[in-house]
CSV table of C-alpha atoms in Angstrom, one decimal:
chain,number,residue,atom,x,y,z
J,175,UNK,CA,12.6,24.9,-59.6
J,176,UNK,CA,9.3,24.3,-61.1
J,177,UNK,CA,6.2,26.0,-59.5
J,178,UNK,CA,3.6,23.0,-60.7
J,179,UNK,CA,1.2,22.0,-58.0
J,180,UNK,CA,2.6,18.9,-56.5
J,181,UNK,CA,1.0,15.5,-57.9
J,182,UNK,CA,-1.1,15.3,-54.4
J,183,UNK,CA,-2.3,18.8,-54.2
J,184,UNK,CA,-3.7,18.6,-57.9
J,185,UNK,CA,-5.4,15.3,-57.1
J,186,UNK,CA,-7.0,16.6,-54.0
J,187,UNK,CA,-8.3,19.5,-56.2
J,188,UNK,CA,-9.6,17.3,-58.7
J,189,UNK,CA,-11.7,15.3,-56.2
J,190,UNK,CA,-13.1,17.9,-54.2
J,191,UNK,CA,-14.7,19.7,-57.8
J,192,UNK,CA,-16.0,16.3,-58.5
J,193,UNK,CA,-17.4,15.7,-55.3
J,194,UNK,CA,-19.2,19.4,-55.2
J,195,UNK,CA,-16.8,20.2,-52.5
J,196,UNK,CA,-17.4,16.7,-50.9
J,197,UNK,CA,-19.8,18.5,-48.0
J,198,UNK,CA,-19.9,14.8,-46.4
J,199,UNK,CA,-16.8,13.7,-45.9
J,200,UNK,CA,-14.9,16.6,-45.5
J,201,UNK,CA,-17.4,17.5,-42.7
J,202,UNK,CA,-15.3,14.3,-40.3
J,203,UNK,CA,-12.5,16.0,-41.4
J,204,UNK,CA,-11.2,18.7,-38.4
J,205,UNK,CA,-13.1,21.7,-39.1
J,206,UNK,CA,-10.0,24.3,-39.2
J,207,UNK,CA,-9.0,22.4,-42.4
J,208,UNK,CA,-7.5,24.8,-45.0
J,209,UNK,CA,-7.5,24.8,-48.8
J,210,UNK,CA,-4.3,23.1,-50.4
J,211,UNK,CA,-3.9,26.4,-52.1
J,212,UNK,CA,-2.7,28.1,-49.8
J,213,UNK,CA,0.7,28.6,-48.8
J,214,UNK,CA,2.2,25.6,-47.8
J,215,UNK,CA,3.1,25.7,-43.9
J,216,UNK,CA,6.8,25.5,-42.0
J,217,UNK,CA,8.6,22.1,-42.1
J,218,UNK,CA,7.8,20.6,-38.7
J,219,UNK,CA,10.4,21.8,-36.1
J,220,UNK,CA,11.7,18.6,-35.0
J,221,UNK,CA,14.6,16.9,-35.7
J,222,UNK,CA,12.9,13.8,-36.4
J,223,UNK,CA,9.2,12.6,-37.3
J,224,UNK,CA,7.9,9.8,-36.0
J,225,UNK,CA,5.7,6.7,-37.9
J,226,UNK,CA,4.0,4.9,-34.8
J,227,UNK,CA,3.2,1.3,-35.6
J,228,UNK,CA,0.9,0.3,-32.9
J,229,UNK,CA,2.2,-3.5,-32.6
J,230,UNK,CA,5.6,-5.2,-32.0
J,231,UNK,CA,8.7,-5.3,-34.6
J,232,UNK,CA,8.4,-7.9,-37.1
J,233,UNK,CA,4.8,-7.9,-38.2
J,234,UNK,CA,3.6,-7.1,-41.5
J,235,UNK,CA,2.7,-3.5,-40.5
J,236,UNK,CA,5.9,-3.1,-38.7
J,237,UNK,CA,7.9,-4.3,-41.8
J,238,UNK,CA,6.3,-1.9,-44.5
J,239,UNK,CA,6.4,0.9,-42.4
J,240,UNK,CA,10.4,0.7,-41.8
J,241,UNK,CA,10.8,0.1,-45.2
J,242,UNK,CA,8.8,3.1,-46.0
J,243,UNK,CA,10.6,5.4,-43.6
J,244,UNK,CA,14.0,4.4,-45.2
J,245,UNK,CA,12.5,4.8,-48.7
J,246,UNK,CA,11.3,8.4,-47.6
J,247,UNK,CA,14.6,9.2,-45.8
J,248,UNK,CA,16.3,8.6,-49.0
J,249,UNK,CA,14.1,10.4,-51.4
J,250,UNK,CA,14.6,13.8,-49.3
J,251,UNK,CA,11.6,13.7,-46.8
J,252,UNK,CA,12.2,16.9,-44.2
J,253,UNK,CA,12.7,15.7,-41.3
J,254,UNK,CA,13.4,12.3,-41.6
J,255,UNK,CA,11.2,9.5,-40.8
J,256,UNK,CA,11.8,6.7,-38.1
J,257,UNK,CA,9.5,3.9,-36.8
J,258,UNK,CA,8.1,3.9,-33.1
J,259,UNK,CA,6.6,0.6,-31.7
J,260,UNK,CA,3.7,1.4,-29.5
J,261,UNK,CA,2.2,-2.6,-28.4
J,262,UNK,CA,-1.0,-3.2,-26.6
J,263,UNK,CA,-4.3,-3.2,-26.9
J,264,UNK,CA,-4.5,-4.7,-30.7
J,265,UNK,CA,-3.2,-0.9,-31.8
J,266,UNK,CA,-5.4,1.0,-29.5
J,267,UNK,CA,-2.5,2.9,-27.2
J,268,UNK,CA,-0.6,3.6,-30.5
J,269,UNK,CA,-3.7,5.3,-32.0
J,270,UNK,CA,-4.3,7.4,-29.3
J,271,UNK,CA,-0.5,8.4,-28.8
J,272,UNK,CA,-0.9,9.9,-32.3
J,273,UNK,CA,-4.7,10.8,-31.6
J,274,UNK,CA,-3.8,13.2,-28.6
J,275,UNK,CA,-0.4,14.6,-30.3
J,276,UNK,CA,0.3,18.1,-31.4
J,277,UNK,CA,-0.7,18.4,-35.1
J,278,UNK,CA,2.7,20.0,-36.0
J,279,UNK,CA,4.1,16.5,-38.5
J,280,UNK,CA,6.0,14.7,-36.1
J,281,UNK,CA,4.0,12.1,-35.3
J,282,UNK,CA,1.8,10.1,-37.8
J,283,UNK,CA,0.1,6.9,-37.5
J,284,UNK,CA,0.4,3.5,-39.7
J,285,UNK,CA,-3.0,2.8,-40.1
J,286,UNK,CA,-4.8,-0.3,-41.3
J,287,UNK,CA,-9.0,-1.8,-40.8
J,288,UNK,CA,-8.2,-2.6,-37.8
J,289,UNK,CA,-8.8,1.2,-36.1
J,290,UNK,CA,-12.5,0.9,-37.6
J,291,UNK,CA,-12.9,-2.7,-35.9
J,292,UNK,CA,-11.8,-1.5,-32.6
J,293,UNK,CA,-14.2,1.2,-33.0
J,294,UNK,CA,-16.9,-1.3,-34.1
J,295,UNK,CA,-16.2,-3.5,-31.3
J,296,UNK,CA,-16.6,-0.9,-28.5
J,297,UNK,CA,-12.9,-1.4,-27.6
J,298,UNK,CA,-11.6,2.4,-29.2
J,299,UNK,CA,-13.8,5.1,-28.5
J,300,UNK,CA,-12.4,7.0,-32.0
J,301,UNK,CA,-12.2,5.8,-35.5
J,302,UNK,CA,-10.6,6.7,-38.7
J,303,UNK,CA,-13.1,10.4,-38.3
J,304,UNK,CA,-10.9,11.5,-35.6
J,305,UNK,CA,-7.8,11.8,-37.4
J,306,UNK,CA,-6.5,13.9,-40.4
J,307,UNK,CA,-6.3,12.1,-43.9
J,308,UNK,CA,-3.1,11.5,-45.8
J,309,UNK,CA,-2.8,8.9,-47.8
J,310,UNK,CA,-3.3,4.9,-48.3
J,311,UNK,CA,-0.7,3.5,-49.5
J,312,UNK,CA,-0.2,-0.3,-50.1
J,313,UNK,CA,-2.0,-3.1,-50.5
J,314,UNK,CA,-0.7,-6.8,-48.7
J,315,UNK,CA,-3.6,-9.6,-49.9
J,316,UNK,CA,-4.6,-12.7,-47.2
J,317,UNK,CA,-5.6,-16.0,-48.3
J,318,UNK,CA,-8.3,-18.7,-47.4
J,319,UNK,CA,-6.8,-21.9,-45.8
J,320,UNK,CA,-9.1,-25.3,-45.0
J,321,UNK,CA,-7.4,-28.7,-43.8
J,322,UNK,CA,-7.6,-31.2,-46.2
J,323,UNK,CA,-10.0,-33.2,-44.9
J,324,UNK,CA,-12.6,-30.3,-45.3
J,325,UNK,CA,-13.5,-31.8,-48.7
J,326,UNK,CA,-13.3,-28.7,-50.4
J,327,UNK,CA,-10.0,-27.4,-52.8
J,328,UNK,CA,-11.4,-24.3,-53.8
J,329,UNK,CA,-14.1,-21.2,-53.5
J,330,UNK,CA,-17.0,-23.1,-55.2
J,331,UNK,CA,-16.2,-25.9,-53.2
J,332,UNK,CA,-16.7,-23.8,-50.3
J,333,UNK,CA,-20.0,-22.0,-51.0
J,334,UNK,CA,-21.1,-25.7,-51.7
J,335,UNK,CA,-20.3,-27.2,-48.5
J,336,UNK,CA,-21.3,-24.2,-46.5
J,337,UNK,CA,-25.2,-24.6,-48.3
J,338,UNK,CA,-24.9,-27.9,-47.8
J,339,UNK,CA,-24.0,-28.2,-44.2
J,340,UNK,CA,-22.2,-26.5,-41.5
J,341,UNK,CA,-18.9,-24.4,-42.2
J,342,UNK,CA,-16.9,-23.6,-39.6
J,343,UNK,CA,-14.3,-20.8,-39.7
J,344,UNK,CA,-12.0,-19.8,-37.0
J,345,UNK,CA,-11.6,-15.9,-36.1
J,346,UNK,CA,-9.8,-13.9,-33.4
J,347,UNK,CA,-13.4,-12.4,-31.7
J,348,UNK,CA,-13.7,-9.3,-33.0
J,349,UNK,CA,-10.3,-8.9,-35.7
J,350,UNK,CA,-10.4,-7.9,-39.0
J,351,UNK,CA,-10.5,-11.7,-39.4
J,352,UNK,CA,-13.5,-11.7,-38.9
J,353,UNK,CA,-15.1,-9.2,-40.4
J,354,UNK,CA,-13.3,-10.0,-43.2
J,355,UNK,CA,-14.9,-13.6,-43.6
J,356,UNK,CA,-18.5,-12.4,-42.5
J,357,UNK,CA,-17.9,-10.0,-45.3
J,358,UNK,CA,-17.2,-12.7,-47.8
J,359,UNK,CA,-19.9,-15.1,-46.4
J,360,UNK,CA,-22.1,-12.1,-47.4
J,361,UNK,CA,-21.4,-11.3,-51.1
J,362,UNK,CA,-20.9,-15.6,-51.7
J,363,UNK,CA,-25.0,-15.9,-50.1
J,364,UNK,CA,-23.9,-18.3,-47.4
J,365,UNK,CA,-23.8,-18.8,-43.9
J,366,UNK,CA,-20.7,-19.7,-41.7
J,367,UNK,CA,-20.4,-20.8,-38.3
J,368,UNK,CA,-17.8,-18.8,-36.5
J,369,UNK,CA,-15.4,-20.3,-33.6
J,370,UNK,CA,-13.6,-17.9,-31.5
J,371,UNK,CA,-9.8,-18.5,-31.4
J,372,UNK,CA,-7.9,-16.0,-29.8
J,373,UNK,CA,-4.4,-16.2,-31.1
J,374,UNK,CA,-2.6,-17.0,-34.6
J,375,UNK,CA,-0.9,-19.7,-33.4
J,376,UNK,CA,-3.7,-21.4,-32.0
J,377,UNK,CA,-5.7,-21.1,-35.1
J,378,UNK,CA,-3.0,-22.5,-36.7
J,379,UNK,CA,-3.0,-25.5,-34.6
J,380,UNK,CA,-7.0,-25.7,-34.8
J,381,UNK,CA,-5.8,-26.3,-38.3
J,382,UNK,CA,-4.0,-28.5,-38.5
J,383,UNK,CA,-5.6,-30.8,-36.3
J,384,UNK,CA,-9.0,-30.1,-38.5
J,385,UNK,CA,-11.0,-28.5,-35.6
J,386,UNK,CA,-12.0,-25.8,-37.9
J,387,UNK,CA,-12.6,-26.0,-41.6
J,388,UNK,CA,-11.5,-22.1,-42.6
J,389,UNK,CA,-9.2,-19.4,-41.6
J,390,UNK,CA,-7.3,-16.4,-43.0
J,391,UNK,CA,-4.0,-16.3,-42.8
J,392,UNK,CA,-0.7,-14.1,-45.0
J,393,UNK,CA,0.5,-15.8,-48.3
J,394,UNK,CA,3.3,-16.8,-46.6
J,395,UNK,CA,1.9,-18.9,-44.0
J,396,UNK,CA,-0.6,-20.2,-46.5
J,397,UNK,CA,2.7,-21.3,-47.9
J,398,UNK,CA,4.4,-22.8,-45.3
J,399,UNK,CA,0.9,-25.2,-44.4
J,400,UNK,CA,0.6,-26.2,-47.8
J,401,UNK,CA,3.8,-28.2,-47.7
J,402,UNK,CA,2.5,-29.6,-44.8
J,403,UNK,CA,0.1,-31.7,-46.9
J,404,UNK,CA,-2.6,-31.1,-45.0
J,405,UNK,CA,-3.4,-27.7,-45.1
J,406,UNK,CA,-4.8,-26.4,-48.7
J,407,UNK,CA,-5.1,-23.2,-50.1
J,408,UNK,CA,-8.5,-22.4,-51.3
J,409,UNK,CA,-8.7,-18.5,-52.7
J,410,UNK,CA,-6.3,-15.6,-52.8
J,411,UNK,CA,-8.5,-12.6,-50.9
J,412,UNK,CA,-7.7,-9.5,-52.8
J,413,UNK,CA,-8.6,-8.7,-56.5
J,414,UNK,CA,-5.2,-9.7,-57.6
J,415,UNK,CA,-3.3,-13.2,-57.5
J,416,UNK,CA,-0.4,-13.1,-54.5
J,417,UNK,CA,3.1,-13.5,-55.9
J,418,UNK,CA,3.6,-15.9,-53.0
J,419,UNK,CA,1.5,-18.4,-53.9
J,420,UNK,CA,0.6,-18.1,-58.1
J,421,UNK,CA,-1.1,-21.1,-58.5
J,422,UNK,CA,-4.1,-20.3,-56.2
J,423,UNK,CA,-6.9,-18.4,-57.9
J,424,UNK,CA,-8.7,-15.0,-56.2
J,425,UNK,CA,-12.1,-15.4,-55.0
J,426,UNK,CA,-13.3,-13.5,-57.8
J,427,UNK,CA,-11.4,-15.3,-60.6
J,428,UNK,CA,-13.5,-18.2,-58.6
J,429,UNK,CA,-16.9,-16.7,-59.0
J,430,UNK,CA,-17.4,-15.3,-55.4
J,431,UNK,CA,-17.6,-11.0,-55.5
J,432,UNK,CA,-15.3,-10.4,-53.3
J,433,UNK,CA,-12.0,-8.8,-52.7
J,434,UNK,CA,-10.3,-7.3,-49.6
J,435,UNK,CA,-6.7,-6.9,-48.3
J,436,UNK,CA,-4.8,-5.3,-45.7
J,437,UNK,CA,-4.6,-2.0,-46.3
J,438,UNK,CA,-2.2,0.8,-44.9
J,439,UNK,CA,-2.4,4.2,-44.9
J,440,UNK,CA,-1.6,7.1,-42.9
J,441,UNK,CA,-2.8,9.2,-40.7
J,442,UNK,CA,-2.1,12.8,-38.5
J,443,UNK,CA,-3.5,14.0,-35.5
J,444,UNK,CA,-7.3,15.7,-35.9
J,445,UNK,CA,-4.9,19.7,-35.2
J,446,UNK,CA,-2.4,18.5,-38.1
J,447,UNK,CA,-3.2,21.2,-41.2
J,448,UNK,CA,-4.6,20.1,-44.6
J,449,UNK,CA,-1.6,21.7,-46.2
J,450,UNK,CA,0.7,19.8,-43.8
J,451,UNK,CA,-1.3,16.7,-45.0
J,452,UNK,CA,-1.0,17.9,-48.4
J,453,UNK,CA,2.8,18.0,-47.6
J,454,UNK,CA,2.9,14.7,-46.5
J,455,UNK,CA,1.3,13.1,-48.7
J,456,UNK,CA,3.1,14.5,-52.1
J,457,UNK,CA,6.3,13.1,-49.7
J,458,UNK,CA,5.4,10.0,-49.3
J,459,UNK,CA,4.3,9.6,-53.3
J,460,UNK,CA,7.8,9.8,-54.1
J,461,UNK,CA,8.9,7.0,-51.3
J,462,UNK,CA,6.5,5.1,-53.0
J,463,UNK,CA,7.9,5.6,-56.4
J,464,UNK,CA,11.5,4.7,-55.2
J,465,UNK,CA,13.2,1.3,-57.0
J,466,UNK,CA,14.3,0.1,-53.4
J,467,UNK,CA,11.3,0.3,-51.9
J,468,UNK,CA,9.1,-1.1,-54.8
J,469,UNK,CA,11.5,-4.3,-54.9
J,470,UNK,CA,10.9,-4.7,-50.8
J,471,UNK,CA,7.4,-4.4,-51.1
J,472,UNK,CA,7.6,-7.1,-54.4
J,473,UNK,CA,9.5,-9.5,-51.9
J,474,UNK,CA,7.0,-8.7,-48.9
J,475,UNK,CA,3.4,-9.8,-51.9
J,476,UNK,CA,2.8,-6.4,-50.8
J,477,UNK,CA,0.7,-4.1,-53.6
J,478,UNK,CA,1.2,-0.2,-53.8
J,479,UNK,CA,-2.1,1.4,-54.1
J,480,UNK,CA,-1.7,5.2,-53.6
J,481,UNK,CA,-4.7,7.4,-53.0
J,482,UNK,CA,-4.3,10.6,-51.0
J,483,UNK,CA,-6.7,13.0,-49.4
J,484,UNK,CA,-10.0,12.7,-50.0
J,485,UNK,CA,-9.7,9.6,-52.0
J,486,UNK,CA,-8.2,8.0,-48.5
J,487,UNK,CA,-11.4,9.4,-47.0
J,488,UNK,CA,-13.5,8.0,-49.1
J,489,UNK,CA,-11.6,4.7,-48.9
J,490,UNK,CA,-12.9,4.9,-45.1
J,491,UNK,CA,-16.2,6.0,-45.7
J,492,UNK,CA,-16.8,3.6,-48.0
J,493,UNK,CA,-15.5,0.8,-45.7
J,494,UNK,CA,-17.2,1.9,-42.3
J,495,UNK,CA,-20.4,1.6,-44.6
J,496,UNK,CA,-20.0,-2.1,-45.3
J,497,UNK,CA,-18.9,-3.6,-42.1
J,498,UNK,CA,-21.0,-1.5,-39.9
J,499,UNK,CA,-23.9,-4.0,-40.9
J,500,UNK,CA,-20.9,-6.8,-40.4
J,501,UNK,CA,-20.7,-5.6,-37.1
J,502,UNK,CA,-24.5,-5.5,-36.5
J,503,UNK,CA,-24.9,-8.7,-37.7
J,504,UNK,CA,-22.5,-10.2,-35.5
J,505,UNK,CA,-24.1,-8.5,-32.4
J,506,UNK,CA,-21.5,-5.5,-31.9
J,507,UNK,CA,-24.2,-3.1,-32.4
J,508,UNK,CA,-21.9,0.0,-32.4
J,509,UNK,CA,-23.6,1.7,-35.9
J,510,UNK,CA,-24.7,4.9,-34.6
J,511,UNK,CA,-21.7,7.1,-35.2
């Protein structure tokens, strides 16, 4: 058996001599972190390790993360991996079920923007800080919907009619929603009015009877109202057309600087090691890289985008430093941490 670092230890090494040791970041990091040079520590003891979702079977989260755990289960992950549901609280009481969990890799978290809205939002007292770093993993892209009788069919349209008059654009209070189009509103230079819709469903049906003139919503569902003829899609969110729905240009291909998408990663309780991490992490690399898994994730518009470590830190770093102006702008005011 070859003795060559594992593909996540050498990156880690890579980015902490780049980053002179990366003092910041690695400072939120637990602070009995250890080198991923050292010896690698014991398998965890159980017989299985658990991937908490923290929402109900059948959501997007919920999907990747089974088809994740069977694609690591196959490739030889020790122990194998199965998928927990932990609803309520818009993934608050599955954070903290992995937040206040022994560190030993047998618990993990499926992790996505919305742990940093919660925190933003006062309704989490921890954030993405509090836990240990594995990896992010995959990329799933949203898209902009607006009724037909918004008089816009596509981004430039939109910046148009929002300088030109009021745009209104329905958001859960306080989701990732709405961060997401107070972000965009801020690199396009415009100003949108914001309703507060709690619920898909009923955003959905502010849609389509035209209450509202913008929402976000998954490719698929951006699918499904287009063939209602009076629903249209104006911009694909992420840097990268959706699969789902080919015709509709990104917001960048459109002019507007902008991308974002769901993004998941993973994460261990703040006592988990930086070896286990490392250990993890090199795991889930080659559940990622498994045929079977990369056709699911084709299927689901979903986008692998692997960065371990400290390159998932600085994902988060770089992320709490955009929307915590987001969330002072929109009078959340929870900036201080």
């Amino acid at each position: 058996m070859s003795s060559r670092p594992s593909t996540a230890a050498r990156r880690l090494r890579a980015a902490v001599t780049a980053l002179g040791l990366a003092a910041g970041l690695l400072a939120a990091a637990p602070s009995h972190a250890q080198t991923a040079t050292e010896s690698a520590p014991p398998a965890p003891t159980c017989r299985m390790a658990t991937l908490v979702v923290g929402g109900g079977a059948g959501s997007g989260t919920d999907l990747i993360a089974r088809a994740l755990a069977e694609a690591a289960n196959r490739t030889g992950m020790e122990p194998p991996l199965r998928v927990r549901n932990i609803d309520g609280n818009d993934g608050i009481d599955g954070g903290r079920a992995v937040l206040e969990a022994p560190g030993d890799g047998c618990m993990m978290l499926a992790a996505h923007q919305g742990l940093l809205v919660n925190f933003l939002t006062w309704r989490a007292p921890f954030a993405w800080q509090d836990f240990r770093h594995v990896a992010l993993l995959t990329r799933t892209p949203m898209v902009i919907v607006a009724p037909v009788s918004a008089g816009f069919s596509d981004a430039q349209g939109m910046v148009s009619a929002a300088r030109n008059g009021a745009v209104t654009a329905g958001v859960g209070p306080g989701t990732i929603a709405e961060f997401t189009l107070r972000a965009m509103a801020k690199a396009a230079g415009i100003d949108l009015e914001y309703d507060s819709i709690a619920g898909a469903r009923e955003r959905v049906a502010a849609l389509l009877a035209a209450d509202i003139d913008l929402a976000v919503v998954p490719p698929a569902l951006a699918k499904r109202l287009a063939d209602t003829q009076t629903v249209r899609s104006i911009a694909v969110t992420d840097r990268e057309p959706s699969t789902t729905v080919p015709s509709v240009e990104t917001l960048r291909d459109q002019g507007v600087p902008f991308d974002y998408a769901i993004d998941l990663g993973i994460l261990l309780p703040p006592s988990a090691s930086q070896d286990l991490a490392v250990r993890l992490a090199d795991g889930l690399e080659k559940a990622l890289n498994d045929p079977e898994f990369q056709k699911t994730m084709a299927g689901y518009d979903v986008r692998i985008d692997f960065r371990p470590l400290t390159q998932y830190s600085i994902y988060w770093e770089n992320l709490m430093a955009s929307w915590r102006d987001i969330a002072e702008e929109a009078g959340y005011d929870r900036t201080s941490r």
